[in-house]
XYZ file of C-alpha atoms in Angstrom:
79
model
C 32.171 30.354 -20.867
C 34.256 28.810 -23.060
C 35.990 25.215 -22.168
C 37.909 22.776 -24.688
C 37.981 18.916 -23.932
C 41.139 18.201 -26.102
C 39.988 19.208 -29.619
C 35.897 19.764 -28.600
C 34.908 23.077 -27.763
C 32.186 23.238 -25.293
C 29.912 26.874 -24.641
C 28.880 26.960 -21.404
C 25.832 29.436 -20.433
C 24.699 29.855 -16.732
C 21.341 31.042 -15.918
C 20.432 32.144 -12.505
C 16.749 33.307 -12.959
C 15.789 33.147 -9.292
C 18.618 35.197 -8.091
C 20.178 31.928 -5.807
C 23.329 31.676 -4.291
C 23.722 28.076 -4.752
C 22.208 25.144 -6.326
C 21.752 23.549 -10.143
C 18.233 23.382 -10.785
C 18.779 21.446 -14.012
C 21.627 21.109 -16.744
C 21.095 20.773 -20.664
C 23.613 19.720 -22.830
C 22.807 20.222 -26.719
C 19.443 20.946 -25.617
C 18.979 17.615 -23.850
C 18.394 17.606 -20.069
C 20.918 15.838 -17.516
C 19.851 13.658 -14.903
C 23.408 13.680 -13.098
C 25.319 16.490 -12.040
C 27.975 15.290 -14.212
C 28.858 16.693 -17.798
C 29.841 14.187 -20.034
C 33.037 14.962 -22.315
C 33.709 13.626 -25.791
C 36.807 14.441 -27.971
C 34.005 14.773 -31.333
C 35.577 17.974 -32.639
C 31.608 19.431 -32.642
C 30.683 22.305 -30.644
C 28.637 21.260 -27.755
C 26.618 23.782 -25.627
C 25.830 23.628 -21.715
C 22.853 25.369 -20.009
C 23.287 25.360 -16.070
C 20.218 26.935 -14.771
C 20.557 28.019 -10.673
C 18.204 27.070 -8.348
C 16.691 24.735 -5.766
C 18.195 21.388 -6.341
C 15.913 18.898 -7.957
C 15.356 15.006 -7.580
C 16.281 14.676 -11.158
C 19.963 15.457 -10.706
C 20.903 12.383 -8.914
C 24.139 11.912 -7.530
C 25.619 8.964 -9.205
C 29.112 7.478 -9.889
C 31.325 9.754 -12.225
C 32.091 8.348 -15.024
C 35.462 8.692 -15.875
C 34.699 11.465 -19.068
C 32.906 13.293 -17.120
C 33.343 16.449 -14.975
C 31.200 17.838 -12.262
C 28.904 20.788 -12.678
C 30.651 23.763 -10.965
C 29.682 24.980 -7.844
C 28.664 28.448 -7.673
C 28.768 30.954 -4.529
C 27.710 34.201 -3.899
C 30.519 36.558 -2.664
């Protein structure tokens, strides 16, 4: 999935190794784990890579107050 925030491209990959219908196990941004369910968006013209791994929700993804420059990770549902 390709997403652009102003002039900055984001390449988003969604993995579902457990074949689940909902929940986010973890999120990595540029190889670093995120601790919130939000993806911080910056306009630095650098390509950023996001990896979303579906699975059981884990405690490391805490619901913090949403930063102004972030987007909540997409909610996925089975159809």
